[in-house]
Every structure is written in C-alpha cells, then in structure tokens.
Amino acid sequence: MKVSVNWLREYMPIALPANELAEKISRTAVEVEGQYRPQGNMKNVVIAKVLSVVPHPDSDHLVITQLDAGEDEPIQVVTGAPNVAEGQTVILAKHGSVIGDGQKIRRGKLRGEKSNGMLSALQELGMDNSVAPKDFEEGIWVFNDTDAADLKPGADALEVLGFGDDILELGITPNRADMLSMNGTAYEVAAILNERPELPAFELNESSEATADLIQAEAPADLAPKYGVRVVKDVHVQDSPLWLQRRLWNMGIRPISNVVDVTNLMLLTYGQPLHAFDLDRLPAPKLQVRTAKAGEVIKTLDGVERKAAEGDIVIDSDGQTLMFAGVMGGESTEVTADTQNVVLEAAIFEPKAIRHAARDQNLHSESSQRFERGVDVEATFKALDHAAAMIAELGGGTVTNGRVIAQDFDYEAPTVDITTEKINDVLGTDITTAEIAAIFERLCFTQMEQDGRFSVTIPSHRWDISIPADLIEEVARLYGYDNLPATLPTGETTPGKLTEKQRLIRDSRHSLEGLGLNQAISYVLTTPEKATQFAMDPEATPVEVDYPMSQDRRVTRGSLLTSLLDDIAYNVARKQEDVSLYEQGRVFASNGMSTMPDEIEHLAGVVTGDVRERDWDQAAQPADFFYLKGIVEQLLADYGFVDNVRFVANTDRPEMHPGQTADIYVGDQFVGFIGQVHPRVAKFYKVGQVFGFELNLTDILRMPRVKSKYEPISKFPSIKRDLAILVDRDIQSADLVDTIKQHGGTDLHDVTVFDVYTGDNVAADKKSVAYSLTFVNREHTLQDDAINAAIERMTKALQDQFAAEIR
C-alpha cells in the first residue's frame, strides 16, 4: 500500500519530516518497506507554452518549436513528438536539467537546427508505463485546457505533477487491512501523533428522478451481505482534472477517465472497491449477484476471455454474465468515452469466494485484496454516495434520487471489557488508568470506565479488534514498545541439547558433506507424474494441493530422488556436469484415514559425471555404483547399528537399472535402496548416467544403535592373507563375505575384495573373486597356526555352502 504524505496532511497537521514519520509508523503500526520522492534528483524541469510549430527543413519527422518558458526570450526546441501543436501547455526539460535515471539534457543541434532542451513525456520523468495515462503513451505530456489555465510558464513542472510528494510504501499485514485505505491510515497516524483526523466531506445533490425507476438489484445475503447501486445520468466521460490524476499516479494507479478514476479514488480513500457500469449497455435494467456455473465465459476488462469456476461470485444481467464480482469488471459493460449514464455498484462480498476466484483466475487486483481481508462495513454506502457526487461534479451529470439496496444489515459495534490491572499484568508496566483512557481516545475508541474497568466499543474501521488481548496490544504499541520494562527470565534454567532425531539428521549431513556431497533444498511440490517415481511404498498415494501455485507444483513428492534429479537437470543444462548432491527432507503420502498426510523423514543422494578430475598422473574417475555404495556404507557405519547392514540385489524397481540396483537392509528391516537411475528415466530428466540412493530416516531412528567409542590401536602387528576362490557367477560377493566373517574367528578384523576376474582360463559360468583378509589380536602376537586354522574353517564353509574352489 502506497501512502502519500501530502494527502495525509489533508487529514491532520503533520510537521514531522517524512523519514521521521516513516520511523514512527514502523515502530508502532506496520513496517514501512520503502520511502521515496518521485522527483528523485530531477531538476530544472518547467512548464512551457508552445508558441509555434514549423517543420524541420531537413527532416520528415522532426519539427522546430518556439516555447514560452517564462524567460525574456522564447526557447527553441527541436522535437519528434507526434502530438505537439501550437497553443499547448507542455513539460520542458531545459538546458542543464536532469530528468529520469539521471539523464542530463544539454543544448545541441539536430539536423543542423539548434535545440535548447527537450519536450518530455511522463515516462521520461521516471513514471512507469503501467501508471502513465494511455493517451500519451507515444507522445509528450500535454496539459488539458482547464488545468493549463491555472499554470504559469516557467513554473516548476515537477511540483505541478506532484513529484515533490513523499511516498511511503507500507507492508500491510493481514490483520491490519484497515490501513489499505487513506482513511484507515489517517486514523492510525493520528493516533501515533496524538491528533484527531478530519475525514473527507462531500455534498450529494439528487434529482427528483427515482433510481429505482432506472435499475433494480438482487443479491443473496450469503454472497453479498451488503449490495447497493446508484445512477448518475448525463455524464460527460473525459480525462480527470490534474489533481485527481496526480493523486492516482502517485499511489501507483493509472488514470483512465473521470468516472473510473473516481471509483479508484474511493478505493484508496475508504478502502471500499466500487464498480461502474454503462447503464445503456446492460442487457436489462437489473443487476443480480449469483454464483457462477462451471465453464461460464467472461471477457474481462483486460481483454481476456476467462472461464468461471463453480462457486465464483459473478454479476449477471438478464442471464448474461457481466463480471467477476469483487475481482475484475467485464468488457461488455465498461464505461467508455460514449457512456452517458453510469450505474455505480458498492458491496461487501463473501471473502472466501473472492479469494477463490482471484487465485483461480490469477487476478489478484486491488479490489480482491481488500474484499479478501475485509472492508469497513459502515463505509460501503458512504463511498457509493461520495463517488456519485464526485462523478456528477467532474462529469457534469446528475445523481438520481436514492439508492437501490439489494442487501444490507445493521452494524452492531462489539464491546470488549478490560481492566487496568490486566493490562499492566500482561505488559509488566505501571500504566495509569488515565493514560490507558487517553490511548483509547487517540484510537477513536468509545469507552466507559469505572474503577479501572473499561468497556470499550470498537468502531467499524477496526474490525481486527475483538478480544481483550487485542486491546492490550493496542495499549502496548501506542504506549511504546521501547517503554516496556526489560527483565531477565527467572526460574531454573536447563541446558539446551539436540533431540535424538536432530542429532541423527545433523550427523548425517556432516557425514555426507565430508564424503564430498553438497546439500540441496528442493520444492516439496511436484507433478503427479514425478510424485510416484522412486517411491519406497508403492501403495502410498500422493497428496494433491487444493490451490497449487502452478501446474508443476500440484502434488506432494513421494521421494527425494525426483527433486534431486530436477537439480541435476538444472545444473547439466548450464554445463555443470560433475554434480554430487544430497537432500534431507520429508516425503508425503495419504494414509487414507485422515485429512493430514503422513510426513516421513528421508535422506537421498545423487552423483553424476566425474568424481575425480583428470590430472597429469591419473585419468578422470567417473561416478559408478561402487563409488556411491562406498559413500552409503560409510554413512550407515557412522550410525553404529547393532544389526548388520546388507545390500540385496533388486531387479523390480521400475525407475532403477535392473542390473545395478540393491535394496538396503539393517538386519531384516528394509531402510532404502541404491543404484543407477534407469536410462529411460534419466532421458526423461534430460541427464546422463546418474547414481542415487534414498534412505528412510524415520525407520532408521527406531533402530537400536551403539554409541561410538574409542578403540586404541593394537600394540601387536596385523597379518594379511589373500584368499582367491572360484564360484558361480550368480553368487553375490556379500554372501561370500558374510560366510568368511562368520567362520573367520574373533581375530578377523577386515575383509576386502581386491579382484574379480572372468575370462580366459575361467569357465563361462564361473568367476574368480579374491579377498584380502586382515587379522589382528589386541592381546598378543598372532601365530601362523591360528590364522591357518581360521582360513581352513573359512574355506570349508565356502566349499560346503557355495561349492567354491580354492585357487
């Protein structure tokens, strides 16, 4: 919400500089997100009158103008403006002036003719295209005759245009929707400065012709608790006077015409959206509020045909849908230059339906923002009357007699009781009853007080106040947060520490980052196609979001790998092909029994490209299954499980390569999987060979683990032996290692595969596997007899279980 300080000064005297006022608002009400003056560093820009326009002798599109800028002699300016004409009052950037973006204007020659400045458009003075009036999009700004009559050549054009105003950008929180209006902001600033705001007054003159004879209105109370219309006849639709246009563009709204501009002025003044219809373009002299039928097509004011959803609130006339109520008007009944009779609509619409339509149509307008958050119910018809009076004044029309009210209700101001003792008890202060009463008075709250007990009546413009805690907050912020006493907490303190879950997650991150992976944080929402990929539980159902922010973010993810593959694809598309990432986060699944989905902690990682760069003495090392398996083994070893970790080949995961995929078990508990992403899936994500893993941290947290403890290095030497065996090709190395460990005795410290061979001198259905065995005893030096006996036990078990041949 933009706020004009000059406009605020019309409500009350404000002697403070704008920056000090902004600080007070930030410390008391809402954050001031920005403060600026449209003038910026511009200077030496003046009002000028065009005395003559003659063609340039050496150009088809340039003209030579003589300008009266309040100096002794006319100023000659060469311009290519297509709309310049003799007798106009325009904006002149003189020699030595500075205009928008710090551009300096110097005298010079254009095609041989002297030019001592530049005729300016509003855009050249820094005004945004979306705010500058459309009539002057392709030419210089020209003041209309009425405004020009009051302007003197040589006057400061920046001041005339309102560029010397101070603009505050307020970050309005949802609970302070009252400050989405100048009236509401004036109440707040007046309370801060201990002033009494003077709200705008108007005089409404009505003709004898009854409004009810020209238009009828119908609205159900559940859709529009308030709904009324007025008619202004014989209006001359034209540009608004400069004061009104200036007020609008300083607030970030484009001037359109006197009728539309007045409705926007009322929106800014009262926070009450209004809409103007061309009475003669209505299909019938009746307006009806109703819910839309699914698929109804409405062509809105932006020229786009939109399909309404069931439940949207629309305005109808004789069966023809005219507009989305409270969101955007329709093109069929918009006010144009040919409009003579205007119907003004003022209403309060059901907030949820307005929000639904605004999100569904992606039309978050100034009107929808206010209807969603709430408006002052006592200002609805006051804004309607004020708008009718002003349109009649600016357009030379007449206001017909009375309003047509389709729906209305009597506002009952709520009363909240509070005591001085309660306020001081909560705030820890010693504020007197008189001071509290003064604060309520500054807020324009009607009050009754007896023996420190307040009964406070809340005005309609502060619909956010409803309970005693709200009043305590009002007292605190106007008393001054800096004036509240600061105390240290009392009582027994306890040292903070991580929960078991937090510690596991943090340790997991440290382990993976130490192993060369970088953390990624990805979107939780994805597409329905990706939501089911890599899911550990094939029966889990993704959760669909009611109001997705885009079609690509419609459902919750069922796996972290899909998010990481999106990250890989993003990097690869930018020529970053060597990527190692991990992510710790939640996946979601509907359990079919509750409205809330299951949230499961997962940990996943991916590697692609080279994991070691090429150097002068070594070739590059590409990522492969065993590289990632080593990372996962180290991670799981760091967890310190009581049970053994096993990798079991799995050919049934559709998104994983059937020959390079394994399920991960801790004891008999499945906790995740690892492998190469199927080439078909990798192609879908537009990436190359990718290896990934995913673990269920929720299950891992439940598993018994042993605390890590320091083991001193043995004083006695270790002994290594190699064992090579010939086995069938389909026997897994993990099974062989388990057998070796089971029969190797207590001195067997480590088993490592160092060679796998198939080919010459080995049968086609066989493979040769070689292991390095390390034996250590912490109490004494090992003897060959003990080691030989252990190896004999291993070989016998291997022969019995796998028909292995010792090589």
PDB file of N, CA, C and O in Angstrom, residues 494-517:
ATOM      1  N   THR A 494      17.711 -24.826  32.160  1.00  0.00           N
ATOM      2  CA  THR A 494      18.221 -26.132  31.760  1.00  0.00           C
ATOM      3  C   THR A 494      19.052 -25.973  30.505  1.00  0.00           C
ATOM      4  O   THR A 494      18.762 -25.121  29.657  1.00  0.00           O
ATOM      5  N   PRO A 495      20.095 -26.752  30.382  1.00  0.00           N
ATOM      6  CA  PRO A 495      20.929 -26.639  29.175  1.00  0.00           C
ATOM      7  C   PRO A 495      20.179 -27.163  27.955  1.00  0.00           C
ATOM      8  O   PRO A 495      19.435 -28.132  28.028  1.00  0.00           O
ATOM      9  N   GLY A 496      20.357 -26.491  26.843  1.00  0.00           N
ATOM     10  CA  GLY A 496      19.733 -26.946  25.606  1.00  0.00           C
ATOM     11  C   GLY A 496      20.530 -28.069  24.975  1.00  0.00           C
ATOM     12  O   GLY A 496      21.761 -28.139  25.119  1.00  0.00           O
ATOM     13  N   LYS A 497      19.858 -28.948  24.293  1.00  0.00           N
ATOM     14  CA  LYS A 497      20.541 -30.027  23.584  1.00  0.00           C
ATOM     15  C   LYS A 497      19.666 -30.504  22.438  1.00  0.00           C
ATOM     16  O   LYS A 497      18.462 -30.226  22.381  1.00  0.00           O
ATOM     17  N   LEU A 498      20.287 -31.210  21.529  1.00  0.00           N
ATOM     18  CA  LEU A 498      19.573 -31.731  20.379  1.00  0.00           C
ATOM     19  C   LEU A 498      18.799 -32.980  20.770  1.00  0.00           C
ATOM     20  O   LEU A 498      19.258 -33.782  21.602  1.00  0.00           O
ATOM     21  N   THR A 499      17.636 -33.139  20.143  1.00  0.00           N
ATOM     22  CA  THR A 499      16.931 -34.406  20.296  1.00  0.00           C
ATOM     23  C   THR A 499      17.670 -35.485  19.514  1.00  0.00           C
ATOM     24  O   THR A 499      18.558 -35.198  18.696  1.00  0.00           O
ATOM     25  N   GLU A 500      17.280 -36.728  19.740  1.00  0.00           N
ATOM     26  CA  GLU A 500      17.919 -37.833  19.022  1.00  0.00           C
ATOM     27  C   GLU A 500      17.718 -37.677  17.520  1.00  0.00           C
ATOM     28  O   GLU A 500      18.635 -37.932  16.725  1.00  0.00           O
ATOM     29  N   LYS A 501      16.533 -37.252  17.132  1.00  0.00           N
ATOM     30  CA  LYS A 501      16.261 -37.054  15.712  1.00  0.00           C
ATOM     31  C   LYS A 501      17.115 -35.938  15.136  1.00  0.00           C
ATOM     32  O   LYS A 501      17.714 -36.080  14.059  1.00  0.00           O
ATOM     33  N   GLN A 502      17.202 -34.822  15.853  1.00  0.00           N
ATOM     34  CA  GLN A 502      18.014 -33.713  15.371  1.00  0.00           C
ATOM     35  C   GLN A 502      19.481 -34.093  15.274  1.00  0.00           C
ATOM     36  O   GLN A 502      20.170 -33.712  14.323  1.00  0.00           O
ATOM     37  N   ARG A 503      19.956 -34.852  16.246  1.00  0.00           N
ATOM     38  CA  ARG A 503      21.359 -35.252  16.226  1.00  0.00           C
ATOM     39  C   ARG A 503      21.653 -36.169  15.046  1.00  0.00           C
ATOM     40  O   ARG A 503      22.670 -36.026  14.356  1.00  0.00           O
ATOM     41  N   LEU A 504      20.741 -37.118  14.788  1.00  0.00           N
ATOM     42  CA  LEU A 504      20.939 -38.036  13.665  1.00  0.00           C
ATOM     43  C   LEU A 504      20.966 -37.283  12.345  1.00  0.00           C
ATOM     44  O   LEU A 504      21.814 -37.535  11.482  1.00  0.00           O
ATOM     45  N   ILE A 505      20.028 -36.341  12.185  1.00  0.00           N
ATOM     46  CA  ILE A 505      19.972 -35.580  10.933  1.00  0.00           C
ATOM     47  C   ILE A 505      21.229 -34.739  10.765  1.00  0.00           C
ATOM     48  O   ILE A 505      21.825 -34.684   9.685  1.00  0.00           O
ATOM     49  N   ARG A 506      21.677 -34.093  11.841  1.00  0.00           N
ATOM     50  CA  ARG A 506      22.881 -33.266  11.740  1.00  0.00           C
ATOM     51  C   ARG A 506      24.109 -34.126  11.451  1.00  0.00           C
ATOM     52  O   ARG A 506      24.957 -33.759  10.622  1.00  0.00           O
ATOM     53  N   ASP A 507      24.210 -35.284  12.116  1.00  0.00           N
ATOM     54  CA  ASP A 507      25.345 -36.173  11.855  1.00  0.00           C
ATOM     55  C   ASP A 507      25.326 -36.668  10.416  1.00  0.00           C
ATOM     56  O   ASP A 507      26.375 -36.839   9.790  1.00  0.00           O
ATOM     57  N   SER A 508      24.113 -36.919   9.883  1.00  0.00           N
ATOM     58  CA  SER A 508      24.009 -37.381   8.503  1.00  0.00           C
ATOM     59  C   SER A 508      24.549 -36.322   7.542  1.00  0.00           C
ATOM     60  O   SER A 508      25.274 -36.630   6.586  1.00  0.00           O
ATOM     61  N   ARG A 509      24.211 -35.090   7.789  1.00  0.00           N
ATOM     62  CA  ARG A 509      24.692 -34.006   6.932  1.00  0.00           C
ATOM     63  C   ARG A 509      26.206 -33.884   7.003  1.00  0.00           C
ATOM     64  O   ARG A 509      26.882 -33.742   5.980  1.00  0.00           O
ATOM     65  N   HIS A 510      26.747 -33.945   8.211  1.00  0.00           N
ATOM     66  CA  HIS A 510      28.192 -33.843   8.362  1.00  0.00           C
ATOM     67  C   HIS A 510      28.895 -34.982   7.627  1.00  0.00           C
ATOM     68  O   HIS A 510      29.924 -34.772   6.964  1.00  0.00           O
ATOM     69  N   SER A 511      28.343 -36.181   7.741  1.00  0.00           N
ATOM     70  CA  SER A 511      28.966 -37.346   7.091  1.00  0.00           C
ATOM     71  C   SER A 511      28.966 -37.179   5.581  1.00  0.00           C
ATOM     72  O   SER A 511      29.993 -37.372   4.916  1.00  0.00           O
ATOM     73  N   LEU A 512      27.828 -36.828   5.004  1.00  0.00           N
ATOM     74  CA  LEU A 512      27.734 -36.732   3.552  1.00  0.00           C
ATOM     75  C   LEU A 512      28.549 -35.571   3.004  1.00  0.00           C
ATOM     76  O   LEU A 512      29.152 -35.682   1.926  1.00  0.00           O
ATOM     77  N   GLU A 513      28.582 -34.459   3.714  1.00  0.00           N
ATOM     78  CA  GLU A 513      29.405 -33.342   3.256  1.00  0.00           C
ATOM     79  C   GLU A 513      30.882 -33.688   3.356  1.00  0.00           C
ATOM     80  O   GLU A 513      31.680 -33.293   2.495  1.00  0.00           O
ATOM     81  N   GLY A 514      31.261 -34.472   4.378  1.00  0.00           N
ATOM     82  CA  GLY A 514      32.634 -34.928   4.478  1.00  0.00           C
ATOM     83  C   GLY A 514      33.006 -35.912   3.382  1.00  0.00           C
ATOM     84  O   GLY A 514      34.181 -36.042   3.026  1.00  0.00           O
ATOM     85  N   LEU A 515      32.008 -36.587   2.830  1.00  0.00           N
ATOM     86  CA  LEU A 515      32.236 -37.544   1.754  1.00  0.00           C
ATOM     87  C   LEU A 515      32.104 -36.907   0.370  1.00  0.00           C
ATOM     88  O   LEU A 515      32.104 -37.612  -0.634  1.00  0.00           O
ATOM     89  N   GLY A 516      31.965 -35.576   0.312  1.00  0.00           N
ATOM     90  CA  GLY A 516      32.037 -34.882  -0.964  1.00  0.00           C
ATOM     91  C   GLY A 516      30.718 -34.482  -1.585  1.00  0.00           C
ATOM     92  O   GLY A 516      30.699 -34.020  -2.732  1.00  0.00           O
ATOM     93  N   LEU A 517      29.585 -34.620  -0.863  1.00  0.00           N
ATOM     94  CA  LEU A 517      28.290 -34.228  -1.419  1.00  0.00           C
ATOM     95  C   LEU A 517      27.894 -32.853  -0.895  1.00  0.00           C
ATOM     96  O   LEU A 517      28.229 -32.489   0.236  1.00  0.00           O
TER      97      LEU A 517
END
